[in-house]
């Protein structure tokens, strides 16, 4: 390779990268400006051999131990390489027949036992100073300052790395601030044409879709088969079928020939759907797919029907700290009449069963929605019971059985829709036990139910994963209610 020795500017500074030093050695015109970068490069190589940091580069550890005693026990006669101890984060080298402490290794390392946990949400890659350097697929905690984090980011969050999206050299980074509950997304390509997009502040994502494409300006440019989430920002909106609330997802399927595709767009909040046909030199118009959810209210199966709601805060339309509640939305969207008898904080074994006993027969509902049991599973001291306690109303089994029996006898023509309690992060076993009890009772009465422990499509909230569809550890926020509303409505209309 021919090198031009024409750079006559003086060499200055002492904090250059190895690449900068090499370029200076190749291009500087005068000897005095070549000798100094050679000397600095020699120093950096020496430091690297001794495991000292070289600028932003950190010597990689050969092996990691819990503490110095464990290192000395494993290698009493020494070993080659950089050894790091987790307890103090220091690096050690074998010198003069002893393990010598060379100070802090940038950050505390991970023992062999912890390395296997590197890709779960309870660990984080603390050695990174740039989020853009995080390219391995997985979900990680982030709680240290990094040089290219979005603004304003609190410094505490979870980052999800999605590799091969959409090409082998591309990744998507999705960073959620667990303090402010904001999410940013960006696209990075490390191929022949490297690209790092700017962080884009996003709304809440839905967990069933992980394949993103933010580099496109038109939906018609998205022709690779697959599913893609869409946001209401500068991307993917210029030729959408609607002009507002562009929040949803796009499916790209095969068309009638090798060069043709069919795009299907779904608007998340309304569940309206459109399709169009695209070929090499042809882009068809969007055509809306008419379903029961998009029919006029007057044609809905729930039109002018009376809905009776029974249960706790999960269905009490007066208790939710949100502008939208799924039960009220279903009633409003279908021109139905909602009668709310649910009471926040109530138990099946107490207030709910007693309120059912007091409901006037003249209420005469067409539909009964029941979402009850959440407080029962949260109360550890309460005996959920079994078939053996069917007559004992102090148990969840007995009270739930009595509740359904009373409703069926009072309102024999009403259609009953039951919703099991959600999974609660520290009561999962009891939630599943309650679901099994409800399953057994519903089978006995031939009543269908919606299983929120496995069909709801929302990950349970926990301290380590603050699900953005919840406003606390238990209750759904407005976006969460939007999400379940469409699922619940389809179930209800199938009765």
Coordinates of C-alpha atoms in Angstrom, one line a residue:
X1 CA 0.0 0.0 0.0
X2 CA 1.5 3.4 -1.0
X3 CA 1.7 5.9 1.9
X4 CA 1.9 9.6 1.4
X5 CA 4.4 11.2 3.9
X6 CA 3.1 14.8 3.6
X7 CA 1.7 15.5 7.0
X8 CA 3.9 18.3 8.4
X9 CA 1.7 19.2 11.4
X10 CA 3.3 18.5 14.8
X11 CA 2.3 15.4 16.8
X12 CA 0.7 16.3 20.1
X13 CA -1.2 14.7 22.9
X14 CA -0.7 11.4 24.9
X15 CA -4.1 9.8 24.8
X16 CA -4.3 8.4 21.3
X17 CA -5.7 5.1 20.1
X18 CA -3.4 2.5 18.6
X19 CA -4.9 3.2 15.2
X20 CA -4.2 6.9 15.5
X21 CA -0.6 6.2 16.6
X22 CA -0.2 3.9 13.6
X23 CA -1.5 6.5 11.2
X24 CA 0.9 9.1 12.7
X25 CA 3.8 6.8 12.2
X26 CA 2.8 6.2 8.6
X27 CA 2.1 9.8 7.6
X28 CA 4.1 12.3 9.7
X29 CA 6.7 14.1 7.6
X30 CA 9.4 14.8 10.2
X31 CA 11.3 12.3 12.4
X32 CA 10.6 14.1 15.6
X33 CA 6.8 13.6 15.0
X34 CA 7.3 9.9 14.3
X35 CA 9.5 9.0 17.3
X36 CA 6.9 10.1 19.9
X37 CA 3.9 8.0 18.5
X38 CA 6.3 5.0 18.3
X39 CA 7.2 5.5 22.0
X40 CA 3.5 5.8 23.0
X41 CA 2.6 2.7 21.0
X42 CA 5.3 0.8 22.8
X43 CA 4.0 1.9 26.1
X44 CA 0.5 0.8 25.2
X45 CA 1.7 -2.6 24.1
X46 CA 3.6 -3.0 27.4
X47 CA 0.5 -2.0 29.4
X48 CA -1.6 -4.4 27.4
X49 CA 0.8 -7.3 28.2
X50 CA 0.5 -6.3 31.9
X51 CA -3.3 -6.1 31.7
X52 CA -3.6 -2.4 32.1
X53 CA -6.2 -0.4 30.3
X54 CA -5.2 1.0 26.8
X55 CA -7.3 4.1 26.4
X56 CA -10.9 2.7 26.1
X57 CA -9.6 -0.8 25.6
X58 CA -9.5 -3.1 28.6
X59 CA -7.3 -6.2 28.7
X60 CA -9.7 -9.2 28.6
X61 CA -9.5 -11.5 31.7
X62 CA -8.2 -15.1 31.2
X63 CA -10.4 -16.3 34.1
X64 CA -12.6 -14.9 36.7
X65 CA -12.8 -15.9 40.4
X66 CA -15.0 -15.0 43.4
X67 CA -12.0 -13.8 45.4
X68 CA -8.2 -13.9 45.8
X69 CA -8.4 -17.0 48.1
X70 CA -10.3 -18.9 45.4
X71 CA -7.7 -17.8 42.8
X72 CA -4.8 -18.9 45.1
X73 CA -6.5 -22.3 45.7
X74 CA -7.0 -23.0 42.0
X75 CA -3.5 -21.9 40.9
X76 CA -1.2 -22.2 43.9
X77 CA 1.8 -22.3 41.6
X78 CA 0.7 -19.5 39.2
X79 CA -0.6 -19.4 35.7
X80 CA -0.4 -17.2 32.6
X81 CA -2.9 -14.4 31.9
X82 CA -5.1 -11.8 33.5
X83 CA -7.1 -13.1 36.5
X84 CA -10.0 -11.0 37.9
X85 CA -11.7 -11.4 41.3
X86 CA -15.4 -10.6 41.6
X87 CA -15.4 -9.3 45.2
X88 CA -13.2 -6.3 44.6
X89 CA -13.0 -6.2 40.8
X90 CA -9.2 -6.3 40.8
X91 CA -6.9 -7.9 38.3
X92 CA -4.0 -10.2 39.3
X93 CA -0.8 -11.5 37.6
X94 CA 1.7 -14.1 38.7
X95 CA 5.0 -12.4 39.5
X96 CA 7.9 -13.4 41.7
X97 CA 6.1 -16.6 42.7
X98 CA 3.0 -14.9 44.0
X99 CA -0.3 -13.4 42.8
X100 CA 0.2 -9.6 42.6
X101 CA -2.7 -7.1 42.7
X102 CA -2.5 -4.6 39.8
X103 CA -5.6 -2.6 40.8
X104 CA -9.1 -2.3 39.6
X105 CA -10.0 -4.0 36.3
X106 CA -12.5 -1.3 35.1
X107 CA -15.5 -3.0 36.7
X108 CA -16.3 -6.0 38.8
X109 CA -16.1 -9.2 36.8
X110 CA -18.3 -12.3 36.8
X111 CA -17.4 -15.7 38.2
X112 CA -17.7 -18.8 36.1
X113 CA -21.1 -19.5 37.8
X114 CA -22.3 -16.1 36.9
X115 CA -21.1 -16.2 33.3
X116 CA -23.9 -18.6 32.4
X117 CA -26.4 -15.9 33.5
X118 CA -24.9 -13.3 31.3
X119 CA -27.8 -13.2 28.9
X120 CA -30.7 -13.1 31.4
X121 CA -32.4 -10.0 32.7
X122 CA -30.6 -10.3 36.1
X123 CA -27.2 -9.5 34.7
X124 CA -25.8 -6.7 32.6
X125 CA -22.7 -6.2 30.5
X126 CA -20.9 -3.8 32.8
X127 CA -17.7 -3.6 30.8
X128 CA -19.4 -1.6 28.0
X129 CA -19.1 2.2 27.9
X130 CA -21.0 2.5 24.7
X131 CA -24.5 1.0 24.2
X132 CA -23.7 0.7 20.5
X133 CA -21.0 -1.9 21.4
X134 CA -23.7 -4.2 22.8
X135 CA -24.6 -6.4 19.9
X136 CA -25.2 -9.9 21.4
X137 CA -28.9 -10.9 21.4
X138 CA -30.5 -10.9 24.8
X139 CA -32.0 -8.8 27.6
X140 CA -29.8 -6.9 30.0
X141 CA -30.0 -4.5 32.9
X142 CA -28.4 -1.2 32.4
X143 CA -27.6 0.9 35.5
X144 CA -24.3 2.5 34.7
X145 CA -23.7 5.7 32.7
X146 CA -22.9 5.0 29.0
X147 CA -21.6 7.5 26.5
X148 CA -24.4 7.1 23.9
X149 CA -27.6 6.7 25.9
X150 CA -30.7 8.6 24.9
X151 CA -31.6 11.9 26.6
X152 CA -33.2 12.2 29.1
X153 CA -32.4 8.6 30.3
X154 CA -32.3 8.1 34.1
X155 CA -29.4 5.6 33.8
X156 CA -31.5 2.7 35.1
X157 CA -33.2 0.4 32.6
X158 CA -33.4 -2.7 30.6
X159 CA -32.0 -3.1 27.1
X160 CA -33.1 -5.7 24.6
X161 CA -30.8 -6.6 21.7
X162 CA -32.3 -8.2 18.6
X163 CA -29.7 -9.5 16.2
X164 CA -30.2 -10.3 12.5
X165 CA -32.8 -7.6 12.2
X166 CA -33.3 -7.6 9.4
X167 CA -29.9 -8.6 8.0
X168 CA -27.0 -10.7 9.5
X169 CA -25.0 -7.4 10.2
X170 CA -27.9 -5.5 11.7
X171 CA -29.3 -5.2 15.2
X172 CA -32.2 -3.4 16.9
X173 CA -31.6 -2.0 20.3
X174 CA -34.7 -1.3 22.5
X175 CA -33.9 0.5 25.7
X176 CA -36.6 1.0 28.4
X177 CA -36.1 3.4 31.3
X178 CA -37.5 1.6 34.3
X179 CA -37.7 4.8 36.3
X180 CA -39.5 7.0 33.8
X181 CA -41.2 4.1 31.9
X182 CA -40.1 5.4 28.5
X183 CA -38.8 3.3 25.7
X184 CA -36.3 4.2 22.9
X185 CA -35.4 2.2 19.8
X186 CA -32.6 2.5 17.3
X187 CA -31.2 0.5 14.3
X188 CA -27.5 -0.4 13.9
X189 CA -25.8 -1.9 10.9
X190 CA -22.2 -3.0 11.2
X191 CA -21.8 -4.2 7.6
X192 CA -20.0 -2.7 4.6
X193 CA -22.1 0.5 5.1
X194 CA -22.1 1.1 8.9
X195 CA -25.0 3.0 10.3
X196 CA -26.2 4.0 13.7
X197 CA -29.6 5.6 13.7
X198 CA -30.7 8.2 16.3
X199 CA -32.7 7.0 19.3
X200 CA -36.5 7.3 18.7
X201 CA -38.8 7.6 21.7
X202 CA -41.4 5.0 21.4
X203 CA -44.8 4.2 22.9
X204 CA -45.5 0.8 24.4
X205 CA -44.6 -2.2 22.3
X206 CA -46.6 -5.4 22.3
X207 CA -44.6 -8.5 23.1
X208 CA -45.7 -10.7 20.3
X209 CA -43.7 -8.8 17.6
X210 CA -39.9 -8.5 17.7
X211 CA -39.0 -7.8 14.1
X212 CA -38.6 -4.0 13.6
X213 CA -37.7 -1.9 10.5
X214 CA -37.2 1.8 11.3
X215 CA -35.1 2.7 8.3
X216 CA -37.9 2.7 5.8
X217 CA -39.8 5.8 4.8
X218 CA -42.7 4.0 3.0
X219 CA -44.7 0.9 3.8
X220 CA -44.4 0.0 0.1
X221 CA -40.6 -0.3 0.6
X222 CA -41.1 -3.1 3.1
X223 CA -41.1 -6.2 0.9
X224 CA -39.2 -8.8 2.9
X225 CA -41.6 -11.5 4.3
X226 CA -42.3 -11.2 8.0
X227 CA -44.0 -9.1 10.7
X228 CA -43.0 -5.5 11.7
X229 CA -44.2 -3.2 14.4
X230 CA -45.2 0.4 13.4
X231 CA -45.0 3.5 15.5
X232 CA -46.5 7.0 15.2
X233 CA -43.3 8.8 14.2
X234 CA -41.4 9.8 11.1
X235 CA -41.0 6.2 9.9
X236 CA -43.4 3.9 8.2
X237 CA -46.3 6.3 8.0
X238 CA -46.2 8.1 4.7
X239 CA -48.4 5.6 2.8
X240 CA -50.3 4.0 5.7
X241 CA -54.0 3.4 5.1
X242 CA -55.1 5.9 7.8
X243 CA -53.7 9.3 8.5
X244 CA -53.7 9.2 12.3
X245 CA -52.9 6.9 15.2
X246 CA -50.4 4.9 13.1
X247 CA -49.8 2.3 15.8
X248 CA -50.0 -1.3 14.8
X249 CA -48.1 -3.9 12.8
X250 CA -47.5 -5.0 9.2
X251 CA -47.5 -8.5 7.8
X252 CA -45.8 -9.1 4.5
X253 CA -46.9 -12.3 2.8
X254 CA -46.2 -13.9 -0.6
X255 CA -48.3 -12.7 -3.6
X256 CA -49.4 -14.6 -6.6
X257 CA -45.9 -14.6 -8.3
X258 CA -42.3 -14.7 -7.3
X259 CA -42.1 -10.8 -7.5
X260 CA -45.4 -10.1 -5.8
X261 CA -46.3 -9.6 -2.1
X262 CA -49.4 -8.9 -0.1
X263 CA -49.2 -6.4 2.8
X264 CA -51.7 -6.6 5.7
X265 CA -51.8 -3.6 8.0
X266 CA -53.5 -3.8 11.5
X267 CA -54.2 -0.8 13.6
X268 CA -53.5 -1.9 17.2
X269 CA -56.0 0.4 19.0
X270 CA -59.0 -0.4 16.8
X271 CA -58.0 -3.7 15.3
X272 CA -59.0 -2.4 11.9
X273 CA -57.2 -4.2 9.1
X274 CA -56.3 -3.4 5.5
X275 CA -54.6 -5.3 2.7
X276 CA -53.0 -4.4 -0.7
X277 CA -51.2 -6.2 -3.5
X278 CA -47.7 -5.1 -4.6
X279 CA -45.7 -6.2 -7.6
X280 CA -42.4 -5.0 -9.2
X281 CA -44.0 -2.0 -11.0
X282 CA -47.4 -2.0 -9.3
X283 CA -48.6 -0.8 -5.9
X284 CA -52.3 -1.5 -5.3
X285 CA -54.7 0.6 -3.1
X286 CA -55.4 -0.3 0.5
X287 CA -58.7 -2.3 0.9
X288 CA -60.2 -2.5 4.4
X289 CA -61.1 -6.0 5.7
X290 CA -64.5 -5.7 7.2
X291 CA -65.0 -7.8 10.4
X292 CA -67.5 -7.9 13.2
X293 CA -65.3 -5.4 15.1
X294 CA -65.5 -2.8 12.4
X295 CA -69.2 -3.1 11.7
X296 CA -71.6 -0.3 12.7
X297 CA -72.6 -0.5 16.4
X298 CA -76.2 -1.1 15.4
X299 CA -75.2 -4.4 13.7
X300 CA -73.1 -5.7 16.7
X301 CA -74.3 -8.8 18.5
X302 CA -74.0 -6.7 21.7
X303 CA -76.1 -3.8 20.5
X304 CA -78.5 -2.6 23.2
X305 CA -77.6 -5.6 25.4
X306 CA -77.3 -5.2 29.1
X307 CA -74.0 -6.3 30.6
X308 CA -73.6 -7.0 34.3
X309 CA -70.0 -6.9 35.6
X310 CA -69.1 -8.8 38.8
X311 CA -65.7 -9.0 40.5
X312 CA -62.9 -6.9 41.9
X313 CA -60.7 -4.0 40.7
X314 CA -59.8 -5.9 37.6
X315 CA -63.3 -5.3 36.2
X316 CA -64.6 -2.4 38.4
X317 CA -64.9 0.5 35.9
X318 CA -64.9 3.0 38.8
X319 CA -61.5 2.0 40.2
X320 CA -59.0 2.0 37.4
X321 CA -56.4 4.8 37.4
X322 CA -56.8 5.1 33.6
X323 CA -58.9 6.9 31.1
X324 CA -60.0 3.7 29.4
X325 CA -61.3 0.5 30.9
X326 CA -61.8 -2.6 28.8
X327 CA -65.3 -3.4 30.0
X328 CA -66.5 0.1 29.4
X329 CA -64.9 0.3 26.0
X330 CA -66.6 -3.0 25.0
X331 CA -69.9 -1.5 26.1
X332 CA -69.4 1.8 24.4
X333 CA -68.1 0.4 21.1
X334 CA -71.0 -2.0 20.8
X335 CA -73.9 0.3 22.0
X336 CA -74.4 -1.9 25.0
X337 CA -75.7 -1.0 28.5
X338 CA -73.2 -1.6 31.3
X339 CA -74.3 -2.2 34.9
X340 CA -71.2 -2.3 37.2
X341 CA -71.6 -4.4 40.4
X342 CA -67.9 -5.0 40.8
X343 CA -66.1 -3.6 43.9
X344 CA -62.4 -2.9 44.1
X345 CA -60.6 -4.8 46.9
X346 CA -63.3 -7.4 47.3
X347 CA -62.8 -11.2 47.8
X348 CA -64.9 -14.0 46.3
X349 CA -65.1 -15.4 49.8
X350 CA -66.5 -12.2 51.1
X351 CA -67.9 -9.1 49.4
X352 CA -68.3 -10.6 45.9
X353 CA -70.4 -13.6 46.9
X354 CA -72.5 -11.5 49.2
X355 CA -73.1 -8.9 46.5
X356 CA -74.2 -11.6 44.1
X357 CA -76.7 -12.9 46.7
X358 CA -78.2 -9.4 46.8
X359 CA -78.5 -8.7 43.1
X360 CA -82.2 -8.1 42.1
X361 CA -83.6 -10.7 39.7
X362 CA -85.2 -7.7 37.9
X363 CA -81.7 -6.7 36.7
X364 CA -82.2 -9.2 34.0
X365 CA -78.8 -9.0 32.2
X366 CA -78.1 -10.4 28.7
X367 CA -74.4 -10.9 29.5
X368 CA -72.5 -11.4 32.8
X369 CA -68.8 -10.6 32.9
X370 CA -67.0 -12.1 35.9
X371 CA -63.4 -11.2 36.7
X372 CA -62.8 -12.3 40.4
X373 CA -60.2 -14.0 42.5
X374 CA -57.2 -11.7 42.3
X375 CA -57.5 -10.6 46.0
X376 CA -58.1 -14.2 47.0
X377 CA -54.8 -15.4 45.5
X378 CA -52.9 -12.4 47.0
X379 CA -54.1 -13.3 50.5
X380 CA -51.8 -16.2 51.4
X381 CA -53.7 -17.0 54.6
X382 CA -56.8 -17.8 52.6
X383 CA -57.5 -21.5 51.8
X384 CA -58.3 -21.8 48.1
X385 CA -59.8 -25.2 48.8
X386 CA -60.7 -28.0 46.5
X387 CA -63.7 -30.1 45.4
X388 CA -63.8 -31.5 48.9
X389 CA -64.7 -27.9 50.1
X390 CA -67.4 -27.3 47.6
X391 CA -70.0 -26.5 50.3
X392 CA -67.6 -24.4 52.4
X393 CA -68.1 -20.8 51.3
X394 CA -65.0 -19.7 53.4
X395 CA -62.8 -21.3 50.7
X396 CA -62.3 -19.9 47.2
X397 CA -63.6 -23.1 45.7
X398 CA -66.8 -23.2 47.7
X399 CA -67.5 -19.4 47.3
X400 CA -66.9 -19.4 43.5
X401 CA -69.1 -22.5 43.1
X402 CA -71.9 -20.8 45.1
X403 CA -71.5 -17.6 43.1
X404 CA -72.0 -19.3 39.8
X405 CA -74.8 -21.4 41.0
X406 CA -76.7 -18.4 42.3
X407 CA -76.2 -16.4 39.0
X408 CA -77.3 -19.3 36.9
X409 CA -80.5 -19.8 38.9
X410 CA -81.3 -16.0 39.0
X411 CA -80.5 -15.4 35.3
X412 CA -80.8 -18.6 33.4
X413 CA -80.9 -16.9 29.9
X414 CA -77.8 -14.7 30.5
X415 CA -74.6 -15.5 28.7
X416 CA -71.7 -15.7 31.2
X417 CA -68.1 -14.8 30.4
X418 CA -65.5 -15.6 33.0
X419 CA -62.0 -14.3 33.2
X420 CA -59.4 -15.9 35.4
X421 CA -57.0 -13.8 37.5
X422 CA -53.8 -12.7 35.9
X423 CA -50.4 -14.2 36.9
X424 CA -49.1 -12.1 39.8
X425 CA -45.3 -12.0 39.9
X426 CA -45.0 -13.3 43.5
X427 CA -48.2 -15.4 43.6
X428 CA -47.8 -17.4 40.4
X429 CA -48.5 -20.8 42.0
X430 CA -51.7 -19.5 43.6
X431 CA -52.9 -17.9 40.4
X432 CA -52.5 -21.2 38.6
X433 CA -54.2 -23.0 41.4
X434 CA -57.2 -20.6 41.2
X435 CA -57.3 -21.1 37.4
X436 CA -57.5 -24.9 37.9
X437 CA -60.3 -24.4 40.4
X438 CA -62.2 -22.1 38.0
X439 CA -61.6 -24.7 35.2
X440 CA -63.1 -27.5 37.2
X441 CA -66.2 -25.4 38.3
X442 CA -66.8 -24.0 34.8
X443 CA -66.6 -27.5 33.3
X444 CA -69.2 -28.7 35.8
X445 CA -71.6 -25.8 34.8
X446 CA -70.6 -25.9 31.0
X447 CA -69.5 -22.2 31.2
X448 CA -66.6 -21.0 29.0
X449 CA -63.8 -18.9 30.5
X450 CA -60.9 -16.8 29.3
X451 CA -57.6 -18.1 30.7
X452 CA -55.5 -15.0 31.7
X453 CA -52.7 -17.2 33.0
X454 CA -51.6 -18.2 29.5
X455 CA -53.8 -16.5 26.7
X456 CA -53.6 -12.9 27.6
X457 CA -50.3 -12.3 25.8
X458 CA -48.8 -10.0 28.5
X459 CA -45.8 -10.8 30.6
X460 CA -46.4 -10.6 34.3
X461 CA -45.1 -7.5 36.1
X462 CA -42.1 -8.0 38.4
X463 CA -39.5 -5.8 40.2
X464 CA -37.0 -6.8 37.5
X465 CA -39.3 -6.4 34.5
X466 CA -41.7 -3.5 34.9
X467 CA -44.2 -4.3 32.2
X468 CA -45.2 -1.0 30.5
X469 CA -48.8 -2.2 30.1
X470 CA -49.3 -2.1 33.9
X471 CA -49.4 1.1 36.0
X472 CA -48.5 -0.9 39.1
X473 CA -47.7 -4.6 39.9
X474 CA -51.3 -5.7 39.3
X475 CA -53.5 -3.3 37.3
X476 CA -53.4 -2.5 33.6
X477 CA -53.0 1.0 32.4
X478 CA -54.8 2.6 29.5
X479 CA -52.6 0.8 26.9
X480 CA -53.0 -2.5 28.8
X481 CA -56.8 -2.1 28.7
X482 CA -56.6 -1.3 25.0
X483 CA -54.6 -4.5 24.5
X484 CA -56.9 -6.9 26.4
X485 CA -60.1 -5.3 25.2
X486 CA -59.9 -6.7 21.7
X487 CA -59.0 -10.2 22.9
X488 CA -61.8 -10.2 25.5
X489 CA -64.3 -8.8 23.0
X490 CA -63.6 -11.6 20.5
X491 CA -64.1 -14.2 23.3
X492 CA -67.4 -12.6 24.4
X493 CA -68.8 -12.4 20.9
X494 CA -68.1 -16.1 20.5
X495 CA -70.4 -17.1 23.3

